[in-house]
Coordinates of N, CA, C and O in Angstrom, one line a residue:
X24 N 23.0 8.9 -8.2 CA 22.6 8.0 -7.1 C 21.4 8.7 -6.3 O 21.4 9.8 -6.1
X25 N 20.5 7.8 -5.9 CA 19.3 8.3 -5.2 C 19.4 8.0 -3.7 O 20.1 7.0 -3.3
X26 N 18.7 8.7 -2.9 CA 18.7 8.4 -1.5 C 17.6 7.4 -1.1 O 17.4 7.1 0.1
X27 N 16.8 7.0 -2.1 CA 15.7 6.1 -1.8 C 16.3 4.7 -1.6 O 17.3 4.3 -2.3
X28 N 15.6 3.9 -0.8 CA 15.9 2.5 -0.6 C 15.6 1.8 -2.0 O 14.7 2.2 -2.7
X29 N 16.4 0.8 -2.3 CA 16.1 0.0 -3.6 C 14.6 -0.4 -3.7 O 14.1 -0.4 -4.7
X30 N 14.1 -0.8 -2.5 CA 12.7 -1.3 -2.6 C 11.7 -0.2 -2.9 O 10.7 -0.4 -3.5
X31 N 12.0 1.0 -2.5 CA 11.2 2.2 -2.8 C 11.4 2.6 -4.3 O 10.5 3.0 -5.0
X32 N 12.6 2.4 -4.8 CA 12.9 2.6 -6.2 C 12.0 1.7 -7.1 O 11.6 2.1 -8.2
X33 N 11.7 0.5 -6.6 CA 10.9 -0.4 -7.3 C 9.5 0.3 -7.5 O 8.9 0.1 -8.6
X34 N 9.0 0.9 -6.5 CA 7.7 1.6 -6.6 C 7.8 2.8 -7.6 O 7.0 3.0 -8.5
X35 N 8.9 3.5 -7.5 CA 9.1 4.7 -8.4 C 9.2 4.2 -9.9 O 8.8 4.9 -10.8
X36 N 9.7 3.0 -10.1 CA 9.9 2.5 -11.5 C 8.7 1.7 -12.0 O 8.8 1.2 -13.1
X37 N 7.7 1.5 -11.1 CA 6.6 0.7 -11.5 C 5.9 1.2 -12.8 O 5.7 2.4 -12.9
X38 N 5.6 0.3 -13.7 CA 5.1 0.7 -15.0 C 3.6 1.1 -15.0 O 3.2 1.9 -15.9
X39 N 2.9 0.5 -14.1 CA 1.4 0.8 -14.1 C 0.9 0.5 -12.7 O 1.6 0.1 -11.8
X40 N -0.5 0.7 -12.6 CA -1.1 0.6 -11.2 C -1.1 -0.9 -10.8 O -1.1 -1.1 -9.6
X41 N -1.1 -1.8 -11.7 CA -1.1 -3.2 -11.3 C 0.2 -3.5 -10.6 O 0.3 -4.2 -9.5
X42 N 1.3 -3.0 -11.1 CA 2.6 -3.2 -10.5 C 2.7 -2.4 -9.2 O 3.3 -2.9 -8.2
X43 N 2.1 -1.2 -9.1 CA 2.1 -0.5 -7.9 C 1.3 -1.2 -6.8 O 1.7 -1.3 -5.6
X44 N 0.2 -1.8 -7.2 CA -0.7 -2.5 -6.3 C 0.1 -3.8 -5.7 O 0.0 -4.0 -4.5
X45 N 0.7 -4.5 -6.6 CA 1.5 -5.6 -6.2 C 2.6 -5.2 -5.2 O 2.8 -5.9 -4.2
X46 N 3.2 -4.1 -5.5 CA 4.3 -3.6 -4.6 C 3.7 -3.3 -3.2 O 4.3 -3.6 -2.2
X47 N 2.5 -2.6 -3.2 CA 1.9 -2.3 -1.9 C 1.6 -3.5 -1.1 O 1.7 -3.5 0.2
X48 N 1.1 -4.5 -1.8 CA 0.8 -5.8 -1.1 C 2.0 -6.6 -0.6 O 1.9 -7.3 0.4
X49 N 3.1 -6.4 -1.2 CA 4.3 -7.2 -0.9 C 5.3 -6.5 0.0 O 6.1 -7.2 0.6
X50 N 5.3 -5.2 0.0 CA 6.4 -4.5 0.7 C 6.2 -4.7 2.2 O 5.1 -4.8 2.8
X51 N 7.4 -4.9 2.9 CA 7.3 -5.1 4.4 C 6.7 -3.8 5.0 O 6.9 -2.7 4.6
X52 N 5.9 -4.0 6.0 CA 5.2 -2.9 6.7 C 6.3 -2.0 7.3 O 6.0 -0.8 7.4
X53 N 7.4 -2.5 7.7 CA 8.5 -1.6 8.2 C 8.9 -0.5 7.2 O 9.3 0.6 7.6
X54 N 8.8 -0.9 5.9 CA 9.2 0.1 4.9 C 8.1 1.2 4.8 O 8.4 2.4 4.6
X55 N 6.9 0.8 4.9 CA 5.8 1.8 4.9 C 5.9 2.7 6.1 O 5.7 3.9 6.0
X56 N 6.3 2.2 7.2 CA 6.5 3.0 8.4 C 7.7 3.9 8.3 O 7.7 5.1 8.7
X57 N 8.7 3.4 7.6 CA 10.0 4.2 7.5 C 9.9 5.3 6.5 O 10.4 6.4 6.7
X58 N 9.2 5.1 5.4 CA 9.2 6.1 4.3 C 7.8 6.5 3.9 O 7.5 6.5 2.7
X59 N 6.9 6.9 4.8 CA 5.5 7.2 4.3 C 5.4 8.4 3.4 O 4.6 8.4 2.5
X60 N 6.2 9.4 3.6 CA 6.1 10.6 2.8 C 6.5 10.3 1.4 O 5.9 10.7 0.4
X61 N 7.6 9.6 1.2 CA 8.1 9.2 -0.1 C 7.1 8.3 -0.9 O 6.8 8.6 -2.0
X62 N 6.6 7.4 -0.2 CA 5.6 6.5 -0.8 C 4.3 7.2 -1.2 O 3.8 7.1 -2.3
X63 N 3.8 8.1 -0.3 CA 2.7 8.9 -0.6 C 2.9 9.8 -1.8 O 2.1 9.9 -2.7
X64 N 4.1 10.4 -1.9 CA 4.5 11.2 -3.0 C 4.5 10.5 -4.3 O 3.9 10.9 -5.3
X65 N 5.0 9.3 -4.3 CA 5.1 8.5 -5.5 C 3.7 8.0 -6.0 O 3.4 8.0 -7.2
X66 N 2.9 7.6 -5.0 CA 1.5 7.2 -5.4 C 0.7 8.4 -5.9 O -0.1 8.2 -6.8
X67 N 0.9 9.5 -5.3 CA 0.2 10.7 -5.7 C 0.6 11.1 -7.1 O -0.2 11.5 -8.0
X68 N 1.9 11.1 -7.4 CA 2.4 11.5 -8.7 C 1.9 10.6 -9.8 O 1.7 11.0 -10.9
X69 N 1.7 9.3 -9.4 CA 1.2 8.4 -10.4 C -0.4 8.5 -10.6 O -0.9 7.9 -11.5
X70 N -1.0 9.3 -9.7 CA -2.5 9.4 -9.8 C -3.2 8.1 -9.4 O -4.3 7.8 -9.8
X71 N -2.5 7.3 -8.5 CA -3.1 6.0 -8.1 C -3.9 6.2 -6.8 O -3.5 5.9 -5.7
X72 N -5.2 6.6 -7.0 CA -6.0 6.9 -5.9 C -6.4 5.7 -5.1 O -6.5 5.9 -3.9
X73 N -6.6 4.6 -5.7 CA -6.9 3.4 -4.9 C -5.7 3.0 -4.1 O -5.9 2.5 -2.9
X74 N -4.5 3.2 -4.6 CA -3.3 2.9 -3.9 C -3.2 3.9 -2.7 O -2.8 3.4 -1.6
X75 N -3.5 5.1 -2.9 CA -3.5 6.1 -1.8 C -4.5 5.7 -0.7 O -4.1 5.8 0.5
X76 N -5.6 5.3 -1.1 CA -6.6 4.9 -0.1 C -6.2 3.7 0.7 O -6.3 3.6 1.9
X77 N -5.6 2.7 0.0 CA -5.0 1.5 0.7 C -3.9 1.9 1.6 O -3.8 1.5 2.8
X78 N -3.0 2.8 1.1 CA -1.9 3.2 1.9 C -2.3 4.0 3.2 O -1.8 3.7 4.3
X79 N -3.3 4.8 3.1 CA -3.9 5.5 4.2 C -4.5 4.6 5.2 O -4.3 4.7 6.4
X80 N -5.2 3.6 4.7 CA -5.8 2.6 5.6 C -4.7 1.8 6.3 O -4.9 1.4 7.5
X81 N -3.7 1.4 5.6 CA -2.6 0.7 6.3 C -1.9 1.5 7.3 O -1.6 1.0 8.4
X82 N -1.6 2.8 7.1 CA -1.0 3.7 8.0 C -1.9 3.8 9.3 O -1.5 3.8 10.4
X83 N -3.2 4.0 9.0 CA -4.2 4.1 10.1 C -4.2 2.9 11.0 O -4.2 2.9 12.2
X84 N -4.1 1.7 10.4 CA -4.1 0.4 11.1 C -2.8 0.3 11.9 O -2.8 -0.2 13.1
X85 N -1.7 0.7 11.3 CA -0.4 0.6 12.0 C -0.3 1.6 13.1 O 0.5 1.4 14.1
X86 N -1.0 2.7 13.0 CA -0.9 3.8 14.0 C -2.0 3.7 15.1 O -1.9 4.5 16.1
X87 N -3.0 2.9 14.9 CA -4.2 2.9 15.8 C -3.8 2.3 17.2 O -3.0 1.4 17.3
X88 N -4.4 2.9 18.2 CA -4.4 2.4 19.5 C -5.1 1.0 19.5 O -6.2 0.9 19.0
X89 N -4.5 0.0 20.0 CA -5.1 -1.3 20.0 C -5.9 -1.6 21.3 O -5.5 -1.0 22.4
X90 N -6.9 -2.4 21.2 CA -7.7 -2.8 22.3 C -7.0 -3.9 23.2 O -5.9 -4.3 22.9
X91 N -7.7 -4.3 24.1 CA -7.2 -5.4 25.0 C -6.9 -6.7 24.3 O -6.1 -7.5 24.7
X92 N -7.6 -6.9 23.2 CA -7.3 -8.1 22.4 C -6.1 -7.9 21.5 O -5.7 -8.8 20.7
X93 N -5.5 -6.8 21.5 CA -4.3 -6.5 20.7 C -4.6 -6.1 19.3 O -3.7 -5.9 18.5
X94 N -5.8 -5.9 19.0 CA -6.2 -5.5 17.6 C -6.7 -4.0 17.5 O -7.2 -3.5 18.5
X95 N -6.6 -3.5 16.4 CA -7.1 -2.1 16.1 C -8.6 -2.2 16.2 O -9.2 -3.3 16.0
X96 N -9.3 -1.1 16.4 CA -10.8 -1.1 16.4 C -11.3 -1.7 15.1 O -10.7 -1.6 14.0
X97 N -12.5 -2.2 15.2 CA -13.2 -2.9 14.0 C -13.3 -1.9 12.8 O -13.1 -2.4 11.7
X98 N -13.6 -0.7 13.0 CA -13.7 0.3 11.9 C -12.4 0.4 11.1 O -12.4 0.4 9.9
X99 N -11.3 0.4 11.8 CA -10.0 0.5 11.2 C -9.7 -0.8 10.5 O -9.2 -0.7 9.3
X100 N -9.9 -1.9 11.1 CA -9.6 -3.2 10.5 C -10.5 -3.4 9.2 O -10.0 -3.9 8.2
X101 N -11.8 -3.0 9.3 CA -12.6 -3.2 8.1 C -12.2 -2.3 7.0 O -12.2 -2.8 5.8
X102 N -11.9 -1.1 7.3 CA -11.5 -0.2 6.2 C -10.2 -0.7 5.5 O -10.1 -0.7 4.3
X103 N -9.3 -1.2 6.3 CA -8.1 -1.8 5.8 C -8.4 -3.0 4.9 O -7.8 -3.1 3.8
X104 N -9.3 -3.9 5.3 CA -9.6 -5.1 4.5 C -10.3 -4.7 3.2 O -10.0 -5.3 2.2
X105 N -11.2 -3.8 3.3 CA -11.9 -3.4 2.0 C -10.9 -2.8 1.1 O -11.0 -3.0 -0.1
X106 N -10.0 -1.9 1.6 CA -9.0 -1.3 0.7 C -8.1 -2.4 0.1 O -7.7 -2.3 -1.0
X107 N -7.7 -3.4 1.0 CA -6.9 -4.4 0.5 C -7.5 -5.3 -0.6 O -6.9 -5.6 -1.6
X108 N -8.8 -5.5 -0.5 CA -9.5 -6.3 -1.5 C -9.4 -5.5 -2.9 O -9.2 -6.1 -3.9
X109 N -9.6 -4.2 -2.8 CA -9.6 -3.4 -4.0 C -8.2 -3.4 -4.7 O -8.1 -3.5 -5.9
X110 N -7.2 -3.4 -3.8 CA -5.8 -3.4 -4.3 C -5.5 -4.8 -4.9 O -4.8 -4.9 -5.9
X111 N -6.0 -5.8 -4.3 CA -5.8 -7.2 -4.8 C -6.4 -7.4 -6.2 O -5.8 -8.0 -7.1
X112 N -7.6 -6.8 -6.4 CA -8.2 -6.9 -7.7 C -7.3 -6.1 -8.8 O -7.1 -6.7 -9.9
X113 N -6.8 -5.0 -8.4 CA -6.0 -4.2 -9.3 C -4.7 -5.0 -9.6 O -4.2 -5.1 -10.8
X114 N -4.1 -5.6 -8.6 CA -2.9 -6.3 -8.7 C -3.1 -7.5 -9.6 O -2.2 -7.9 -10.4
X115 N -4.2 -8.2 -9.5 CA -4.5 -9.4 -10.4 C -4.8 -9.0 -11.8 O -4.6 -9.8 -12.7
X116 N -5.1 -7.7 -12.1 CA -5.5 -7.3 -13.4 C -4.4 -7.6 -14.4 O -4.7 -8.0 -15.5
X117 N -3.1 -7.3 -14.1 CA -2.0 -7.6 -15.0 C -1.9 -9.1 -15.2 O -1.5 -9.5 -16.3
X118 N -2.1 -9.9 -14.2 CA -2.0 -11.3 -14.3 C -3.0 -11.9 -15.2 O -2.8 -13.0 -15.8
X119 N -4.2 -11.2 -15.3 CA -5.3 -11.7 -16.1 C -5.3 -11.1 -17.5 O -6.3 -11.2 -18.2
X120 N -4.3 -10.3 -17.8 CA -4.2 -9.6 -19.1 C -5.0 -8.3 -19.1 O -5.1 -7.7 -20.2
X121 N -5.4 -7.8 -18.0 CA -6.1 -6.5 -17.9 C -5.2 -5.5 -17.2 O -5.3 -5.4 -16.0
X122 N -4.4 -4.8 -17.9 CA -3.5 -3.9 -17.3 C -4.3 -2.6 -16.9 O -5.0 -2.0 -17.6
X123 N -4.1 -2.2 -15.6 CA -4.7 -1.0 -15.1 C -3.7 0.1 -15.1 O -2.7 0.0 -14.5
X124 N -4.0 1.1 -15.9 CA -3.0 2.2 -16.0 C -3.1 3.0 -14.8 O -2.9 3.6 -14.1

């Protein structure tokens, strides 16, 4: 038996980077906040550098001091969105028959 949440085990069991990318896009943000060390370790072990970049951008956005408008600074938001676009492309790879290892 493992101490990981079942949803984290899905990341651990992901077959390729496309599956890892889909997991990153779909996982509740509360899980990212709850288990950042485990998630980082799993992404690192897989050598999923794009996933690590997206993960870091998401953590930065979740941790940023927000302005009067309730939003993180533009630099944080733009970094997050660019990283998200990259992850979306990788996630779609498997759906289009292009598996990203």
